[in-house]
XYZ file of C-alpha atoms in Angstrom:
566
model
C 6.402 -33.839 -41.980
C 4.395 -30.842 -43.156
C 1.004 -32.148 -41.856
C 2.694 -33.045 -38.534
C 4.170 -29.560 -38.272
C 0.838 -27.943 -39.056
C -0.869 -30.165 -36.477
C 1.720 -29.260 -33.807
C 1.381 -25.573 -34.662
C -2.419 -25.788 -34.383
C -2.145 -27.523 -31.000
C 0.283 -24.839 -29.764
C -2.043 -22.067 -30.941
C -5.018 -23.748 -29.228
C -3.081 -24.189 -25.973
C -1.903 -20.565 -25.924
C -5.385 -19.326 -26.815
C -6.854 -21.499 -24.061
C -4.414 -20.109 -21.485
C -5.301 -16.545 -22.456
C -9.009 -17.399 -22.438
C -8.760 -18.855 -18.935
C -6.709 -15.871 -17.707
C -9.115 -13.278 -19.087
C -12.137 -15.276 -17.922
C -10.773 -15.361 -14.366
C -9.589 -11.747 -14.404
C -12.557 -10.080 -16.071
C -15.504 -12.423 -15.484
C -15.093 -14.809 -12.569
C -13.158 -12.513 -10.189
C -15.481 -9.484 -10.655
C -18.493 -11.791 -10.307
C -17.132 -13.190 -7.033
C -16.507 -9.670 -5.737
C -20.081 -8.713 -6.638
C -21.545 -11.836 -5.027
C -19.288 -11.597 -1.945
C -18.584 -7.882 -1.289
C -17.212 -8.607 2.188
C -14.388 -10.676 0.640
C -14.107 -14.153 2.075
C -10.577 -14.294 3.558
C -9.810 -17.781 2.264
C -10.949 -16.997 -1.279
C -9.033 -13.701 -1.052
C -5.784 -15.445 -0.107
C -6.169 -17.994 -2.886
C -6.580 -15.236 -5.461
C -10.228 -15.933 -6.299
C -10.870 -12.166 -6.425
C -7.680 -11.532 -8.365
C -4.102 -10.867 -7.299
C -5.107 -7.594 -5.633
C -8.813 -6.641 -5.485
C -9.186 -2.882 -5.889
C -11.721 -0.269 -4.872
C -12.381 3.157 -6.329
C -14.462 6.110 -5.214
C -16.999 8.447 -6.763
C -15.620 11.621 -5.144
C -11.949 11.097 -6.027
C -9.817 9.392 -8.649
C -8.095 7.317 -5.978
C -7.767 3.550 -6.404
C -6.516 1.368 -3.545
C -6.354 -2.315 -2.635
C -9.250 -3.786 -0.688
C -7.634 -4.949 2.520
C -8.711 -8.292 3.998
C -8.577 -9.119 7.706
C -7.177 -12.609 8.185
C -7.038 -12.618 11.988
C -8.130 -10.114 14.614
C -7.866 -9.630 18.365
C -9.310 -6.970 20.700
C -5.852 -6.163 22.071
C -4.545 -4.878 18.734
C -3.831 -1.165 18.652
C -6.218 1.069 16.720
C -3.610 3.251 15.040
C -3.133 4.207 11.411
C -1.284 1.868 9.054
C 1.204 3.478 6.665
C 2.028 1.730 3.376
C 3.630 2.602 0.058
C 1.518 0.828 -2.531
C 3.461 -0.741 -5.399
C 3.010 -3.786 -7.589
C 1.635 -4.628 -11.003
C -1.889 -5.399 -9.746
C -2.174 -2.828 -6.932
C -3.449 0.101 -8.994
C -1.780 3.527 -9.127
C 1.379 3.708 -7.025
C 1.707 6.024 -4.059
C 1.928 6.449 -0.285
C -1.258 5.539 1.555
C -2.720 5.447 5.065
C -5.413 3.019 6.254
C -7.246 2.858 9.568
C -7.614 -0.145 11.855
C -10.792 -1.181 9.990
C -9.017 -1.351 6.609
C -10.600 1.894 5.427
C -8.579 4.370 3.414
C -7.604 7.558 5.257
C -5.266 9.199 2.742
C -3.487 8.452 -0.478
C -1.443 10.462 -2.936
C -1.132 9.419 -6.571
C 0.844 12.510 -7.522
C 4.235 10.859 -7.152
C 5.841 8.074 -9.141
C 7.176 5.057 -7.280
C 7.279 5.769 -3.544
C 8.685 3.865 -0.580
C 9.119 4.103 3.152
C 6.144 6.186 4.318
C 6.742 7.179 7.944
C 5.633 9.694 10.555
C 8.769 11.460 11.788
C 9.391 14.418 14.060
C 11.427 17.423 12.941
C 11.892 20.426 15.238
C 8.970 19.294 17.403
C 6.486 18.842 14.565
C 5.282 15.631 12.923
C 5.711 15.130 9.192
C 4.816 12.438 6.714
C 8.095 11.424 5.085
C 8.823 9.185 2.107
C 11.078 8.670 -0.888
C 9.733 9.077 -4.421
C 11.431 8.705 -7.759
C 12.433 6.033 -10.241
C 13.215 2.490 -9.227
C 16.205 1.057 -11.102
C 16.613 -2.635 -10.358
C 16.917 -2.962 -6.581
C 17.920 0.659 -5.970
C 16.191 3.996 -6.382
C 16.980 7.362 -7.917
C 14.909 10.128 -6.402
C 14.119 12.639 -3.673
C 12.906 12.599 -0.065
C 9.710 14.477 0.801
C 8.341 15.847 4.068
C 4.622 16.740 4.155
C 3.040 18.757 6.951
C -0.310 18.010 8.593
C -2.109 19.676 5.668
C -0.293 17.353 3.217
C 1.607 20.264 1.752
C 5.269 19.794 0.877
C 7.229 21.454 3.681
C 10.745 20.180 2.951
C 12.529 18.356 0.175
C 15.847 16.623 0.834
C 18.331 15.425 -1.777
C 21.649 13.596 -1.746
C 24.763 15.774 -1.768
C 27.503 15.529 -4.392
C 27.986 15.318 -8.132
C 25.985 12.479 -9.589
C 24.603 11.455 -6.196
C 20.944 10.420 -6.141
C 18.814 9.606 -3.113
C 18.045 5.890 -2.816
C 14.700 4.366 -1.848
C 15.867 2.322 1.152
C 16.265 4.855 3.951
C 15.269 8.327 5.055
C 15.662 8.690 8.803
C 15.345 11.953 10.729
C 17.624 11.991 13.757
C 17.188 13.637 17.147
C 19.696 16.229 15.885
C 17.202 17.357 13.198
C 19.380 15.900 10.475
C 18.515 13.268 7.882
C 20.171 9.925 7.181
C 19.825 8.735 3.610
C 21.190 5.922 1.474
C 22.923 6.167 -1.880
C 24.076 3.642 -4.481
C 27.020 4.662 -6.675
C 28.696 2.750 -9.489
C 32.503 2.671 -9.277
C 35.428 0.741 -10.746
C 36.845 -2.018 -8.529
C 39.074 -5.070 -8.550
C 36.740 -8.071 -8.553
C 39.369 -10.715 -9.358
C 38.944 -12.252 -5.885
C 35.420 -13.191 -6.983
C 36.636 -14.712 -10.247
C 35.626 -11.614 -12.200
C 37.642 -8.862 -13.921
C 40.381 -6.990 -12.075
C 38.951 -3.868 -13.677
C 35.327 -4.598 -12.864
C 32.367 -2.493 -11.796
C 30.990 -2.303 -8.262
C 27.660 -0.952 -7.023
C 28.882 0.722 -3.847
C 26.665 1.440 -0.815
C 26.872 4.830 0.890
C 24.978 6.752 3.488
C 24.989 10.464 4.183
C 23.919 12.629 7.094
C 22.500 15.896 5.771
C 21.290 19.067 7.476
C 17.610 19.294 6.495
C 17.401 23.078 6.767
C 20.543 23.921 4.776
C 21.226 20.809 2.717
C 24.795 20.724 4.041
C 26.606 17.380 4.038
C 27.629 16.518 7.586
C 28.907 12.951 7.218
C 29.406 10.299 4.540
C 30.369 6.650 4.786
C 31.206 4.267 1.942
C 30.999 0.461 2.321
C 33.801 -0.333 -0.145
C 36.300 1.469 2.096
C 35.538 -0.784 5.084
C 34.311 -4.132 3.700
C 35.864 -6.531 1.196
C 33.946 -7.780 -1.799
C 34.608 -11.316 -0.513
C 32.443 -10.538 2.544
C 29.372 -10.857 0.334
C 26.964 -13.800 0.091
C 25.439 -12.564 -3.142
C 26.270 -14.567 -6.263
C 25.556 -12.685 -9.454
C 27.285 -14.443 -12.385
C 26.592 -11.567 -14.774
C 27.248 -8.620 -12.459
C 30.441 -6.597 -12.362
C 31.703 -6.958 -15.934
C 30.188 -3.816 -17.456
C 29.335 -0.402 -16.043
C 25.630 -0.751 -16.775
C 25.431 -3.906 -14.643
C 27.693 -3.446 -11.600
C 28.038 -6.022 -8.818
C 26.084 -5.158 -5.647
C 28.231 -6.719 -2.931
C 26.884 -4.875 0.149
C 23.335 -3.577 -0.432
C 22.670 -1.111 2.376
C 18.993 -0.950 3.374
C 18.718 0.777 6.763
C 20.639 3.333 8.801
C 19.935 4.587 12.314
C 21.778 6.815 14.786
C 21.988 6.204 18.517
C 22.292 8.613 21.446
C 26.109 8.413 21.309
C 26.216 9.481 17.669
C 27.064 5.982 16.410
C 25.431 4.671 13.247
C 23.678 1.300 12.925
C 23.840 -0.040 9.358
C 22.110 -3.088 7.866
C 23.752 -4.796 4.882
C 21.522 -7.313 3.124
C 24.177 -8.993 0.976
C 26.775 -9.471 3.741
C 24.173 -10.527 6.345
C 25.577 -7.967 8.788
C 24.459 -5.278 11.197
C 27.386 -2.913 11.778
C 27.941 -0.196 14.356
C 30.001 2.737 13.044
C 31.487 5.542 15.129
C 30.954 9.256 14.374
C 34.415 9.161 12.798
C 33.419 6.353 10.429
C 35.324 3.569 12.215
C 33.674 0.153 12.556
C 33.053 -0.532 16.261
C 31.529 -3.995 15.892
C 29.923 -6.333 13.356
C 26.993 -8.630 14.082
C 26.462 -11.556 11.672
C 28.007 -12.500 8.373
C 31.587 -13.533 7.661
C 33.019 -10.854 9.971
C 30.777 -11.580 12.946
C 32.306 -10.635 16.326
C 29.598 -11.990 18.651
C 29.147 -15.309 20.442
C 25.657 -16.734 19.973
C 24.177 -17.757 23.338
C 21.155 -19.259 21.589
C 23.011 -22.075 19.869
C 23.228 -20.317 16.515
C 19.618 -19.084 16.392
C 20.444 -15.465 17.200
C 22.878 -15.147 14.297
C 20.662 -17.067 11.893
C 19.409 -14.020 9.981
C 19.896 -13.841 6.219
C 19.202 -11.080 3.647
C 17.727 -8.942 6.442
C 16.194 -5.456 6.510
C 15.382 -2.660 8.960
C 17.812 -3.089 11.878
C 16.883 -0.766 14.790
C 17.663 -0.252 18.416
C 14.619 -1.058 20.539
C 16.476 -0.038 23.701
C 20.085 1.067 23.740
C 20.208 0.805 27.523
C 18.986 -2.796 27.536
C 20.836 -3.748 24.361
C 17.731 -4.967 22.501
C 17.774 -4.795 18.716
C 15.110 -5.636 16.134
C 15.349 -6.597 12.467
C 13.371 -8.249 9.688
C 14.924 -11.557 8.614
C 13.938 -12.242 4.994
C 15.655 -15.634 4.636
C 15.567 -15.168 0.860
C 16.976 -12.973 -1.881
C 15.376 -14.615 -4.909
C 15.130 -18.247 -5.993
C 18.926 -18.726 -6.044
C 19.361 -17.491 -2.470
C 16.954 -19.282 -0.143
C 18.169 -19.870 3.411
C 15.084 -20.760 5.408
C 11.399 -21.692 5.267
C 9.878 -18.304 6.172
C 10.548 -14.638 6.826
C 10.229 -13.275 10.352
C 10.825 -10.384 12.672
C 13.575 -10.952 15.246
C 14.242 -9.446 18.674
C 17.848 -9.813 19.806
C 19.612 -9.138 23.099
C 23.175 -7.800 22.702
C 25.871 -7.506 25.336
C 28.250 -5.150 23.557
C 31.070 -5.242 26.105
C 31.156 -9.055 26.205
C 30.270 -9.447 22.529
C 27.399 -11.895 23.080
C 23.984 -12.092 21.415
C 20.834 -13.964 22.357
C 17.566 -14.520 20.490
C 14.611 -13.237 22.518
C 11.583 -13.595 20.212
C 10.593 -14.222 16.596
C 7.497 -13.059 14.686
C 6.120 -15.047 11.736
C 2.992 -14.491 9.657
C -0.077 -16.713 9.867
C 0.947 -18.958 6.970
C 4.708 -18.433 7.355
C 5.223 -16.412 4.196
C 8.736 -15.903 2.844
C 9.401 -12.473 1.352
C 12.307 -12.377 -1.114
C 12.824 -8.652 -0.537
C 11.773 -5.650 1.555
C 10.141 -5.827 4.988
C 10.145 -4.038 8.345
C 9.684 -4.485 12.084
C 8.452 -1.915 14.590
C 7.929 -2.041 18.352
C 4.806 0.002 19.160
C 5.533 2.451 21.972
C 2.133 2.290 23.655
C 1.539 -1.431 24.101
C 4.965 -2.853 23.355
C 3.376 -4.922 20.597
C 5.416 -5.730 17.509
C 4.209 -4.619 14.071
C 5.740 -6.411 11.081
C 5.424 -5.571 7.406
C 6.321 -8.497 5.154
C 7.563 -6.382 2.269
C 7.302 -8.244 -1.009
C 4.460 -10.316 0.445
C 1.305 -8.159 0.885
C 0.928 -8.810 4.615
C 1.201 -6.768 7.793
C 0.756 -8.287 11.245
C 0.671 -7.301 14.901
C 2.109 -9.525 17.627
C 2.410 -9.559 21.371
C 5.980 -9.030 22.505
C 6.435 -12.771 23.118
C 5.637 -13.588 19.470
C 1.927 -14.516 19.631
C 0.106 -13.391 16.477
C -2.774 -11.045 17.327
C -3.926 -9.474 14.063
C -3.055 -9.942 10.415
C -4.195 -8.085 7.319
C -3.564 -8.750 3.627
C -3.694 -6.079 0.911
C -3.281 -8.601 -1.894
C -3.303 -12.341 -2.390
C -0.108 -13.750 -0.810
C -0.106 -16.625 -3.280
C 0.787 -14.159 -6.061
C 3.577 -12.355 -4.205
C 6.481 -13.917 -6.192
C 5.189 -12.063 -9.251
C 5.281 -8.581 -7.668
C 1.525 -8.065 -7.760
C 1.093 -6.039 -4.523
C 3.971 -4.918 -2.283
C 4.901 -2.277 0.270
C 8.583 -1.719 1.055
C 7.798 -1.165 4.741
C 4.677 -0.974 6.891
C 4.286 0.978 10.105
C 1.536 1.813 12.588
C 1.170 5.195 14.281
C -1.241 6.787 16.744
C 0.163 10.304 16.554
C -0.653 11.458 13.024
C -3.298 14.169 12.692
C -4.251 15.188 9.172
C -5.954 18.565 8.615
C -6.233 19.234 4.869
C -6.680 22.805 3.690
C -8.726 21.696 0.694
C -12.474 21.108 1.306
C -14.308 17.778 1.481
C -15.168 16.351 -1.932
C -18.819 15.778 -2.894
C -20.443 14.264 -5.970
C -24.035 13.414 -6.848
C -24.867 10.339 -8.907
C -28.497 9.448 -9.551
C -30.220 10.292 -6.236
C -27.177 9.704 -4.009
C -24.730 12.266 -2.657
C -21.201 10.945 -1.991
C -18.765 12.680 0.341
C -15.131 12.098 1.368
C -12.184 14.116 2.666
C -8.843 12.646 1.688
C -6.442 12.785 4.638
C -8.742 14.235 7.304
C -8.261 12.142 10.455
C -10.532 13.980 12.917
C -13.900 13.702 11.143
C -16.427 11.897 13.339
C -19.644 12.619 11.437
C -21.068 14.290 8.342
C -23.917 16.839 8.362
C -25.985 17.266 5.186
C -27.426 20.722 4.584
C -29.780 21.823 1.819
C -31.343 24.970 0.382
C -33.473 26.020 -2.576
C -30.871 28.564 -3.630
C -27.182 29.130 -3.023
C -27.581 32.911 -2.800
C -28.565 33.022 0.869
C -26.095 31.418 3.316
C -28.733 31.357 6.065
C -31.169 29.459 3.848
C -29.270 26.166 4.297
C -31.032 23.792 6.688
C -29.715 20.744 8.500
C -31.266 17.713 6.801
C -29.422 14.584 7.856
C -26.405 13.388 9.832
C -24.432 10.170 9.750
C -21.339 8.800 11.456
C -18.176 8.553 9.412
C -17.288 4.862 9.200
C -15.823 4.525 5.724
C -13.635 6.692 3.515
C -16.614 7.644 1.359
C -20.087 7.994 2.880
C -23.449 8.521 1.144
C -26.680 10.465 1.649
C -29.885 9.544 -0.191
C -31.596 12.547 -1.797
C -34.691 10.799 -3.181
C -37.096 12.359 -0.648
C -35.547 15.837 -0.728
C -37.086 17.177 -3.950
C -37.800 20.592 -2.408
C -34.051 21.270 -2.164
C -31.833 21.857 -5.168
C -28.557 22.905 -3.506
C -26.610 20.790 -1.036
C -23.393 20.926 0.959
C -21.821 18.664 3.588
C -20.195 19.786 6.850
C -17.456 17.732 8.522
C -17.819 17.519 12.306
C -15.331 16.457 14.979
C -16.329 14.207 17.856
C -17.153 17.253 20.024
C -19.307 18.791 17.288
C -16.690 21.298 16.121
C -16.905 22.194 12.434
C -13.743 21.009 10.677
C -14.602 21.898 7.125
C -17.343 22.332 4.593
C -17.736 21.101 1.047
C -18.536 23.202 -1.952
C -22.182 23.554 -2.896
C -23.496 21.041 -5.410
C -26.700 21.351 -7.428
C -29.130 18.455 -7.409
C -31.091 17.788 -10.582
C -33.356 14.781 -10.040
C -32.754 11.988 -12.479
C -36.056 11.336 -14.200
C -34.747 8.699 -16.594
C -36.093 5.679 -14.725
C -39.386 7.441 -13.962
C -39.855 8.322 -17.615
C -38.924 4.794 -18.596
C -41.568 3.470 -16.213
C -44.181 5.856 -17.624
C -43.284 4.794 -21.150
C -43.599 1.121 -20.255
C -46.951 1.752 -18.575
C -48.150 3.688 -21.603
C -47.202 0.866 -23.963
C -48.925 -1.645 -21.700
C -52.103 0.451 -21.718
C -51.918 0.875 -25.486
C -51.459 -2.866 -25.885
C -54.410 -3.588 -23.595
C -56.662 -1.105 -25.414
C -55.592 -2.524 -28.745
C -56.244 -6.068 -27.557
C -59.721 -5.179 -26.312
C -60.472 -3.367 -29.557
C -59.324 -6.383 -31.525
C -61.511 -8.696 -29.452
C -64.516 -6.352 -29.844
C -64.048 -6.172 -33.589
C -63.644 -9.927 -33.763
C -66.859 -10.490 -31.823
C -68.724 -7.980 -33.963
C -67.506 -9.576 -37.137
C -68.579 -13.023 -35.882
C -72.024 -11.694 -34.947
C -72.453 -10.084 -38.360
C -71.521 -13.291 -40.159
C -73.949 -15.241 -38.003
C -76.780 -12.729 -38.728
C -76.170 -12.893 -42.463
C -76.291 -16.683 -42.310
C -79.641 -16.591 -40.516
C -81.088 -14.166 -43.075
C -80.070 -16.465 -45.917
C -81.862 -19.329 -44.278
């Protein structure tokens, strides 16, 4: 038995070593080689993970690292706005909120926060802000704070949950037309779970939302799911949840809150499959979907066929149109359909009827087990869908035709949390004007320039001088259009200048900003290497000719001596 055991152990070691060898070969040899050979990223190879789970790019001028976004389908009718993501995932590089343009180029990213979700442009007192949650993710909830950045990317406001032990959750931060904030909270509480076959003195993960005055931090309203829904309304089956305080049972799982013009709240519950309308007094007005559904489906069951959904919003209160993201999955034990999709529903509140208008599915019908969003773009009426746990965002015509689709990671790896964004949105109204200057760096004979967050830069102007002492000594040397996040100027033919700076110009030629002055010291390493090689070649040639001359002379001398002896 001992030789058999040793043989089995050797085989196991070889198999494990082979798996690791293949993994590291693909990750650190084959994938980088493919990226080098195909810098434009073939979309098919990208989707199949040939470049890795999430190909990354870095920059000389900053320490930022972001996914390389791949365009899978494009159409001239797609809007040219900015795409807002919150980059997370084990292969997506440093976490943080990020903005990309319509050409997949980075516009802005912050890596100064920990886990972040739900990057949005929202209006507060007539001014636009970048808003997001940042903190610590604990299971499927979050513990953190909500941030509001002004157009210079400075922190203008910070909003927190109100109450002892209350912590702001990652799922929602919505600024209302009343200049208040809606935010979600998860709180552990004791509850009777005997109706679920668990302990009568069990533990429940309750879902709450608060409305808070942004300016004062005052609590204006609070609603708690456990006071209005029964634990038996849930579709979630967690055999281990609810028995101990450290692992409570999440029966409701709130993930979006909105407020309409009448002051009513629209709440999405993932685990009860419901969208609920709540009055300003906290009374349930109606329930759409789930076990407590109050609506008749005029589409033969298709309108109510949403499961584990996210991001329920009014598209038009007057017309009764509502949008949501239908996940159809909550992990491998809760799969209720082939693919995730955006849904547009028509509600008749007075008659309690609902009708399915349109659906929106990704190119290859991905199914996201969590997260996701749907947005109706105000300009074109197009629909923009972020597929959450699957690294995809897509734009559709209102009738459901796919126009454009982009991937910021390989979708084939999405079950393993390699690259995700809780929501994705597209905006045309964000203007970033950083107060810090453009960043410049010189490597070899190339000057690199970027300006993280600046949205109005149309071109870069390179200026040079022989000294930094005289401001008027700087001369305009070169200009190029800004097409990528980081642009480059070649300095190889500009030996007469030792000091450089770059000026950012708007489309009308207005100066937006100016970099610090950098000193250029030509890199002579390659030139000296070339001279050294040439010198060695010449020495070798001279030596060879000397050797041949000496050899010929020696042969002649031997021949002469032989003749004399004769």
